Amino acid sequence: MTFFEVSDLHSYYGASHILFGISLKIEEGTLVCLLGRNGAGKSTTLQSIMGLVAPKKGSIIFKDQEIKTTPPHEKVRLGIGYVPEEREIFPSLTVQENLEMGTRVLQKKSKVRYQWEIKDIWEIFPSLKELKNQKGGYLSGGEQQMLTIARTLMTCPDFLLLDEPCEGLAPVVVKSLGRMIVEICNSGCTILMAEQNIKFAMTISEYGYVIDKGTIQHQGSVSELKENENIRKYLTVSAA
Ligand SMILES: Nc1ncnc2c1ncn2[C@@H]1O[C@H](COP(=O)(O)OP(=O)(O)OP(=O)(O)O)[C@@H](O)[C@H]1O
Ligand SMILES: [Mg+2]
């Protein structure tokens, strides 16, 4: 079975050609990163996969099924979760209510691999449990990011797209969020994570793609990429 494969994807914003034939293959159960600096095309790739940007050419296969033209809400039902770069929480709802909103999309979902429940979320994100009655709008940046990921987990994805989950977070928060992302992958959820923070991404992923100017420049296991001096020019090296 092909779990997830993108072939020769081309996307545009109006007349601007942004993605030039992106191809990615992701094995079930792995954590793969998409590395690239500002404007490289990471978010456009994730949005094209999700259908928020309509690709003009190429194919997207998820579990042997062509999903290029499947609408985003239908992709959620098929088991794809998407955590955008902007943290999307409901500020006036509590942490627990935010999580309950996540389960609503499940009502029409037929077959679920693993039914995430709020108690599972508290296990992975203990700090959210302590804040369960706090309003979303009062959470710190790191807590809001955890809540956004947690709410997406409540839709029971088999495949999770994370767009720069660590952006703007302090190094200590990045470290603990990294452990949580690995735990989510270990629970059986395949992950594609867009990142600029190469050190962080390479610490937790197994395989990586390097994107620049809407084209995949390199791909390989993280240990291969670490050895490859040529990829540095496509990346911003951060201290975190
Ligand atoms: N809505 C839009 N309309 C027009 N051009 C856009 C739009 N969004 C992004 N772009 C352009 O598409 C290119 C790729 O942007 P994208 O957001 O995918 O990059 P990115 O790798 O996610 O960068 P960042 O790390 O800053 O999030 C950039 O040149 C950007 O200016
Ligand atoms: Mg982006």
mmCIF file of C-alpha atoms and ligand atoms in Angstrom:
data_model
loop_
_atom_site.group_PDB
_atom_site.id
_atom_site.type_symbol
_atom_site.label_atom_id
_atom_site.label_comp_id
_atom_site.label_asym_id
_atom_site.label_seq_id
_atom_site.Cartn_x
_atom_site.Cartn_y
_atom_site.Cartn_z
ATOM 1 C CA MET A 1 0.000 0.000 0.000
ATOM 2 C CA THR A 2 1.161 3.550 -0.731
ATOM 3 C CA PHE A 3 0.595 5.433 2.494
ATOM 4 C CA PHE A 4 1.372 8.910 1.194
ATOM 5 C CA GLU A 5 2.960 10.087 -2.014
ATOM 6 C CA VAL A 6 3.030 13.429 -3.769
ATOM 7 C CA SER A 7 4.258 13.458 -7.379
ATOM 8 C CA ASP A 8 5.190 16.413 -9.542
ATOM 9 C CA LEU A 9 3.033 18.933 -7.689
ATOM 10 C CA HIS A 10 2.740 22.438 -9.177
ATOM 11 C CA SER A 11 0.938 25.224 -7.315
ATOM 12 C CA TYR A 12 0.297 28.881 -8.021
ATOM 13 C CA TYR A 13 -0.942 31.953 -6.181
ATOM 14 C CA GLY A 14 -2.779 33.718 -8.999
ATOM 15 C CA ALA A 15 -0.250 33.943 -11.813
ATOM 16 C CA SER A 16 2.781 33.313 -9.538
ATOM 17 C CA HIS A 17 4.166 29.838 -9.972
ATOM 18 C CA ILE A 18 5.293 28.758 -6.458
ATOM 19 C CA LEU A 19 5.783 24.961 -6.424
ATOM 20 C CA PHE A 20 7.721 23.459 -9.327
ATOM 21 C CA GLY A 21 7.114 19.726 -9.338
ATOM 22 C CA ILE A 22 7.332 18.728 -5.664
ATOM 23 C CA SER A 23 7.563 14.960 -5.037
ATOM 24 C CA LEU A 24 7.525 13.388 -1.561
ATOM 25 C CA LYS A 25 7.030 9.841 -0.368
ATOM 26 C CA ILE A 26 6.228 9.114 3.263
ATOM 27 C CA GLU A 27 6.152 5.659 4.812
ATOM 28 C CA GLU A 28 3.493 4.913 7.392
ATOM 29 C CA GLY A 29 4.605 5.481 10.987
ATOM 30 C CA THR A 30 7.525 7.784 10.203
ATOM 31 C CA LEU A 31 8.300 11.369 11.174
ATOM 32 C CA VAL A 32 9.536 13.272 8.138
ATOM 33 C CA CYS A 33 10.637 16.897 7.995
ATOM 34 C CA LEU A 34 10.384 19.412 5.184
ATOM 35 C CA LEU A 35 13.246 21.829 5.693
ATOM 36 C CA GLY A 36 13.678 25.215 4.091
ATOM 37 C CA ARG A 37 14.094 28.866 4.892
ATOM 38 C CA ASN A 38 11.538 31.705 4.720
ATOM 39 C CA GLY A 39 9.607 31.707 1.478
ATOM 40 C CA ALA A 40 10.982 28.331 0.298
ATOM 41 C CA GLY A 41 7.480 26.901 -0.212
ATOM 42 C CA LYS A 42 6.967 24.797 2.944
ATOM 43 C CA SER A 43 3.554 26.184 3.883
ATOM 44 C CA THR A 44 2.419 26.187 0.261
ATOM 45 C CA THR A 45 3.331 22.498 0.055
ATOM 46 C CA LEU A 46 1.299 21.633 3.173
ATOM 47 C CA GLN A 47 -1.605 23.804 2.022
ATOM 48 C CA SER A 48 -1.528 22.152 -1.404
ATOM 49 C CA ILE A 49 -1.620 18.718 0.225
ATOM 50 C CA MET A 50 -4.564 19.821 2.356
ATOM 51 C CA GLY A 51 -6.346 21.385 -0.632
ATOM 52 C CA LEU A 52 -6.328 24.924 0.776
ATOM 53 C CA VAL A 53 -4.292 25.890 -2.275
ATOM 54 C CA ALA A 54 -5.497 24.026 -5.379
ATOM 55 C CA PRO A 55 -2.555 22.371 -7.162
ATOM 56 C CA LYS A 56 -2.644 22.820 -10.948
ATOM 57 C CA LYS A 57 -0.688 19.689 -11.774
ATOM 58 C CA GLY A 58 0.538 16.522 -10.099
ATOM 59 C CA SER A 59 -0.914 13.817 -7.930
ATOM 60 C CA ILE A 60 -1.444 13.252 -4.202
ATOM 61 C CA ILE A 61 -2.013 9.677 -3.079
ATOM 62 C CA PHE A 62 -3.174 8.891 0.469
ATOM 63 C CA LYS A 63 -3.729 5.215 1.307
ATOM 64 C CA ASP A 64 -3.789 4.263 -2.361
ATOM 65 C CA GLN A 65 -6.419 6.877 -3.144
ATOM 66 C CA GLU A 66 -5.965 9.962 -5.370
ATOM 67 C CA ILE A 67 -6.949 12.953 -3.216
ATOM 68 C CA LYS A 68 -5.690 15.932 -5.211
ATOM 69 C CA THR A 69 -9.155 17.343 -5.740
ATOM 70 C CA THR A 70 -10.732 16.045 -2.509
ATOM 71 C CA PRO A 71 -12.017 19.025 -0.452
ATOM 72 C CA PRO A 72 -10.156 19.818 2.809
ATOM 73 C CA HIS A 73 -12.989 18.763 5.166
ATOM 74 C CA GLU A 74 -13.197 15.415 3.378
ATOM 75 C CA LYS A 75 -9.438 14.968 3.819
ATOM 76 C CA VAL A 76 -9.924 15.454 7.568
ATOM 77 C CA ARG A 77 -12.482 12.638 7.512
ATOM 78 C CA LEU A 78 -10.075 10.448 5.566
ATOM 79 C CA GLY A 79 -7.589 10.919 8.414
ATOM 80 C CA ILE A 80 -5.368 13.868 7.553
ATOM 81 C CA GLY A 81 -4.840 16.461 10.286
ATOM 82 C CA TYR A 82 -3.380 19.891 9.596
ATOM 83 C CA VAL A 83 -1.856 22.284 12.118
ATOM 84 C CA PRO A 84 -1.261 25.625 10.345
ATOM 85 C CA GLU A 85 1.555 28.039 11.058
ATOM 86 C CA GLU A 86 -0.826 30.434 12.807
ATOM 87 C CA ARG A 87 -2.041 28.891 16.045
ATOM 88 C CA GLU A 88 -5.726 28.388 15.676
ATOM 89 C CA ILE A 89 -7.518 28.192 18.967
ATOM 90 C CA PHE A 90 -10.824 29.556 20.183
ATOM 91 C CA PRO A 91 -9.665 32.264 22.635
ATOM 92 C CA SER A 92 -12.939 32.576 24.527
ATOM 93 C CA LEU A 93 -13.352 28.808 25.062
ATOM 94 C CA THR A 94 -11.510 26.894 27.773
ATOM 95 C CA VAL A 95 -8.764 24.395 26.992
ATOM 96 C CA GLN A 96 -11.184 21.505 27.521
ATOM 97 C CA GLU A 97 -13.863 23.134 25.321
ATOM 98 C CA ASN A 98 -11.285 23.720 22.589
ATOM 99 C CA LEU A 99 -10.484 20.004 22.643
ATOM 100 C CA GLU A 100 -14.161 19.055 22.542
ATOM 101 C CA MET A 101 -14.523 21.151 19.368
ATOM 102 C CA GLY A 102 -11.976 18.844 17.740
ATOM 103 C CA THR A 103 -14.172 15.784 18.196
ATOM 104 C CA ARG A 104 -17.122 17.346 16.359
ATOM 105 C CA VAL A 105 -15.670 16.645 12.921
ATOM 106 C CA LEU A 106 -15.552 12.978 13.821
ATOM 107 C CA GLN A 107 -19.299 12.520 13.843
ATOM 108 C CA LYS A 108 -19.412 11.455 10.201
ATOM 109 C CA LYS A 109 -16.092 9.652 10.212
ATOM 110 C CA SER A 110 -16.560 5.997 9.493
ATOM 111 C CA LYS A 111 -13.411 4.131 10.420
ATOM 112 C CA VAL A 112 -11.033 5.483 13.008
ATOM 113 C CA ARG A 113 -7.675 3.884 13.621
ATOM 114 C CA TYR A 114 -7.364 5.147 17.148
ATOM 115 C CA GLN A 115 -9.933 7.164 19.012
ATOM 116 C CA TRP A 116 -8.093 9.891 20.892
ATOM 117 C CA GLU A 117 -9.802 10.851 24.085
ATOM 118 C CA ILE A 118 -9.227 13.814 26.327
ATOM 119 C CA LYS A 119 -7.458 11.584 28.878
ATOM 120 C CA ASP A 120 -4.881 10.649 26.199
ATOM 121 C CA ILE A 121 -4.300 14.331 25.510
ATOM 122 C CA TRP A 122 -3.668 14.975 29.216
ATOM 123 C CA GLU A 123 -1.042 12.217 29.170
ATOM 124 C CA ILE A 124 0.902 13.715 26.284
ATOM 125 C CA PHE A 125 0.365 17.331 27.311
ATOM 126 C CA PRO A 126 0.267 17.364 31.141
ATOM 127 C CA SER A 127 0.587 21.150 31.242
ATOM 128 C CA LEU A 128 -2.699 21.450 29.323
ATOM 129 C CA LYS A 129 -4.435 19.353 31.949
ATOM 130 C CA GLU A 130 -3.458 21.822 34.618
ATOM 131 C CA LEU A 131 -4.953 24.571 32.460
ATOM 132 C CA LYS A 132 -8.082 22.741 31.378
ATOM 133 C CA ASN A 133 -10.457 25.408 32.697
ATOM 134 C CA GLN A 134 -8.346 28.324 31.511
ATOM 135 C CA LYS A 135 -9.543 30.293 28.478
ATOM 136 C CA GLY A 136 -7.493 29.641 25.331
ATOM 137 C CA GLY A 137 -6.750 33.318 24.873
ATOM 138 C CA TYR A 138 -4.847 33.437 28.181
ATOM 139 C CA LEU A 139 -2.404 30.656 27.270
ATOM 140 C CA SER A 140 1.244 31.323 26.426
ATOM 141 C CA GLY A 141 2.476 30.849 22.857
ATOM 142 C CA GLY A 142 3.825 27.378 23.639
ATOM 143 C CA GLU A 143 0.618 26.318 25.378
ATOM 144 C CA GLN A 144 -1.461 27.600 22.437
ATOM 145 C CA GLN A 145 0.691 25.568 20.067
ATOM 146 C CA MET A 146 0.185 22.443 22.188
ATOM 147 C CA LEU A 147 -3.553 23.100 22.265
ATOM 148 C CA THR A 148 -3.690 23.500 18.481
ATOM 149 C CA ILE A 149 -1.889 20.190 17.994
ATOM 150 C CA ALA A 150 -4.003 18.502 20.681
ATOM 151 C CA ARG A 151 -7.246 19.706 19.123
ATOM 152 C CA THR A 152 -6.165 18.317 15.768
ATOM 153 C CA LEU A 153 -5.385 14.967 17.431
ATOM 154 C CA MET A 154 -8.987 14.853 18.632
ATOM 155 C CA THR A 155 -9.958 14.448 14.939
ATOM 156 C CA CYS A 156 -7.969 11.168 15.061
ATOM 157 C CA PRO A 157 -5.599 11.712 12.157
ATOM 158 C CA ASP A 158 -3.474 8.897 10.743
ATOM 159 C CA PHE A 159 -1.352 11.511 9.051
ATOM 160 C CA LEU A 160 -0.514 14.844 10.651
ATOM 161 C CA LEU A 161 0.830 17.912 8.844
ATOM 162 C CA LEU A 162 2.628 20.287 11.212
ATOM 163 C CA ASP A 163 3.678 23.710 9.952
ATOM 164 C CA GLU A 164 6.609 25.074 11.977
ATOM 165 C CA PRO A 165 5.316 23.945 15.361
ATOM 166 C CA CYS A 166 8.237 25.530 17.211
ATOM 167 C CA GLU A 167 8.188 28.951 15.622
ATOM 168 C CA GLY A 168 8.626 31.695 18.189
ATOM 169 C CA LEU A 169 8.955 29.350 21.170
ATOM 170 C CA ALA A 170 11.722 29.427 23.790
ATOM 171 C CA PRO A 171 14.363 26.629 23.500
ATOM 172 C CA VAL A 172 13.122 24.862 26.630
ATOM 173 C CA VAL A 173 9.551 24.781 25.269
ATOM 174 C CA VAL A 174 10.850 23.594 21.880
ATOM 175 C CA LYS A 175 12.550 20.682 23.613
ATOM 176 C CA SER A 176 9.455 19.495 25.422
ATOM 177 C CA LEU A 177 7.232 20.017 22.367
ATOM 178 C CA GLY A 178 9.725 17.906 20.406
ATOM 179 C CA ARG A 179 9.296 15.046 22.908
ATOM 180 C CA MET A 180 5.516 15.328 22.564
ATOM 181 C CA ILE A 181 5.686 15.230 18.749
ATOM 182 C CA VAL A 182 7.808 12.064 18.932
ATOM 183 C CA GLU A 183 5.265 10.553 21.327
ATOM 184 C CA ILE A 184 2.446 11.332 18.878
ATOM 185 C CA CYS A 185 4.410 9.620 16.099
ATOM 186 C CA ASN A 186 5.086 6.626 18.359
ATOM 187 C CA SER A 187 1.354 6.304 18.961
ATOM 188 C CA GLY A 188 1.120 5.362 15.256
ATOM 189 C CA CYS A 189 0.457 8.747 13.667
ATOM 190 C CA THR A 190 2.629 9.513 10.626
ATOM 191 C CA ILE A 191 3.931 13.097 10.609
ATOM 192 C CA LEU A 192 5.133 15.554 7.971
ATOM 193 C CA MET A 193 6.610 18.583 9.703
ATOM 194 C CA ALA A 194 7.690 21.797 7.964
ATOM 195 C CA GLU A 195 10.593 23.423 9.820
ATOM 196 C CA GLN A 196 13.303 26.041 9.458
ATOM 197 C CA ASN A 197 14.964 24.996 12.676
ATOM 198 C CA ILE A 198 17.264 22.331 11.275
ATOM 199 C CA LYS A 199 18.738 21.354 14.622
ATOM 200 C CA PHE A 200 15.325 20.722 16.138
ATOM 201 C CA ALA A 201 13.953 18.980 13.042
ATOM 202 C CA MET A 202 16.933 16.687 12.731
ATOM 203 C CA THR A 203 16.810 15.757 16.403
ATOM 204 C CA ILE A 204 13.349 14.275 16.106
ATOM 205 C CA SER A 205 12.847 13.214 12.457
ATOM 206 C CA GLU A 206 14.039 10.149 10.605
ATOM 207 C CA TYR A 207 13.962 11.384 7.056
ATOM 208 C CA GLY A 208 14.045 14.841 5.533
ATOM 209 C CA TYR A 209 13.412 16.802 2.376
ATOM 210 C CA VAL A 210 15.101 20.134 1.711
ATOM 211 C CA ILE A 211 13.009 22.609 -0.264
ATOM 212 C CA ASP A 212 14.165 25.857 -1.865
ATOM 213 C CA LYS A 213 12.395 28.084 -4.399
ATOM 214 C CA GLY A 214 9.541 25.597 -4.658
ATOM 215 C CA THR A 215 11.795 22.694 -5.634
ATOM 216 C CA ILE A 216 13.081 19.739 -3.610
ATOM 217 C CA GLN A 217 16.857 20.156 -3.568
ATOM 218 C CA HIS A 218 17.845 17.189 -1.414
ATOM 219 C CA GLN A 219 16.326 14.275 0.410
ATOM 220 C CA GLY A 220 17.676 11.570 2.629
ATOM 221 C CA SER A 221 17.815 10.076 6.081
ATOM 222 C CA VAL A 222 18.573 12.638 8.737
ATOM 223 C CA SER A 223 22.054 11.183 9.246
ATOM 224 C CA GLU A 224 22.771 11.579 5.510
ATOM 225 C CA LEU A 225 21.503 15.145 5.529
ATOM 226 C CA LYS A 226 23.588 15.994 8.593
ATOM 227 C CA GLU A 227 26.734 14.926 6.728
ATOM 228 C CA ASN A 228 25.812 16.855 3.610
ATOM 229 C CA GLU A 229 27.545 20.263 3.636
ATOM 230 C CA ASN A 230 25.699 21.317 0.455
ATOM 231 C CA ILE A 231 22.335 21.586 2.171
ATOM 232 C CA ARG A 232 23.468 24.323 4.591
ATOM 233 C CA LYS A 233 23.007 27.005 1.967
ATOM 234 C CA TYR A 234 19.302 26.208 1.808
ATOM 235 C CA LEU A 235 18.772 26.436 5.550
ATOM 236 C CA THR A 236 18.921 28.905 8.367
ATOM 237 C CA VAL A 237 21.030 27.481 11.150
ATOM 238 C CA SER A 238 19.440 28.347 14.466
ATOM 239 C CA ALA A 239 20.814 28.063 17.958
ATOM 240 C CA ALA A 240 17.669 26.454 19.375
HETATM 241 N N1 LIG B 1 -1.215 34.082 -0.385
HETATM 242 C C1 LIG B 1 -0.128 34.289 -1.146
HETATM 243 N N2 LIG B 1 -0.189 35.006 -2.277
HETATM 244 C C2 LIG B 1 0.885 35.197 -3.069
HETATM 245 N N3 LIG B 1 2.108 34.703 -2.813
HETATM 246 C C3 LIG B 1 2.241 33.977 -1.682
HETATM 247 C C4 LIG B 1 1.140 33.722 -0.799
HETATM 248 N N4 LIG B 1 1.583 32.963 0.236
HETATM 249 C C5 LIG B 1 2.897 32.752 -0.003
HETATM 250 N N5 LIG B 1 3.300 33.341 -1.140
HETATM 251 C C6 LIG B 1 4.644 33.293 -1.735
HETATM 252 O O1 LIG B 1 4.938 31.928 -2.006
HETATM 253 C C7 LIG B 1 6.290 31.633 -1.697
HETATM 254 C C8 LIG B 1 6.355 30.460 -0.743
HETATM 255 O O2 LIG B 1 5.760 30.840 0.498
HETATM 256 P P1 LIG B 1 5.511 29.836 1.703
HETATM 257 O O3 LIG B 1 4.631 30.531 2.665
HETATM 258 O O4 LIG B 1 5.084 28.543 1.178
HETATM 259 O O5 LIG B 1 6.989 29.699 2.293
HETATM 260 P P2 LIG B 1 7.478 29.010 3.649
HETATM 261 O O6 LIG B 1 8.574 28.101 3.273
HETATM 262 O O7 LIG B 1 6.333 28.454 4.380
HETATM 263 O O8 LIG B 1 8.095 30.258 4.439
HETATM 264 P P3 LIG B 1 8.052 30.619 6.028
HETATM 265 O O9 LIG B 1 9.170 29.848 6.638
HETATM 266 O O10 LIG B 1 8.311 32.088 6.042
HETATM 267 O O11 LIG B 1 6.720 30.241 6.568
HETATM 268 C C9 LIG B 1 6.896 32.934 -1.174
HETATM 269 O O12 LIG B 1 7.589 33.557 -2.216
HETATM 270 C C10 LIG B 1 5.690 33.740 -0.765
HETATM 271 O O13 LIG B 1 5.957 35.123 -0.888
HETATM 272 MG MG MG B 2 5.495 28.831 6.176
#
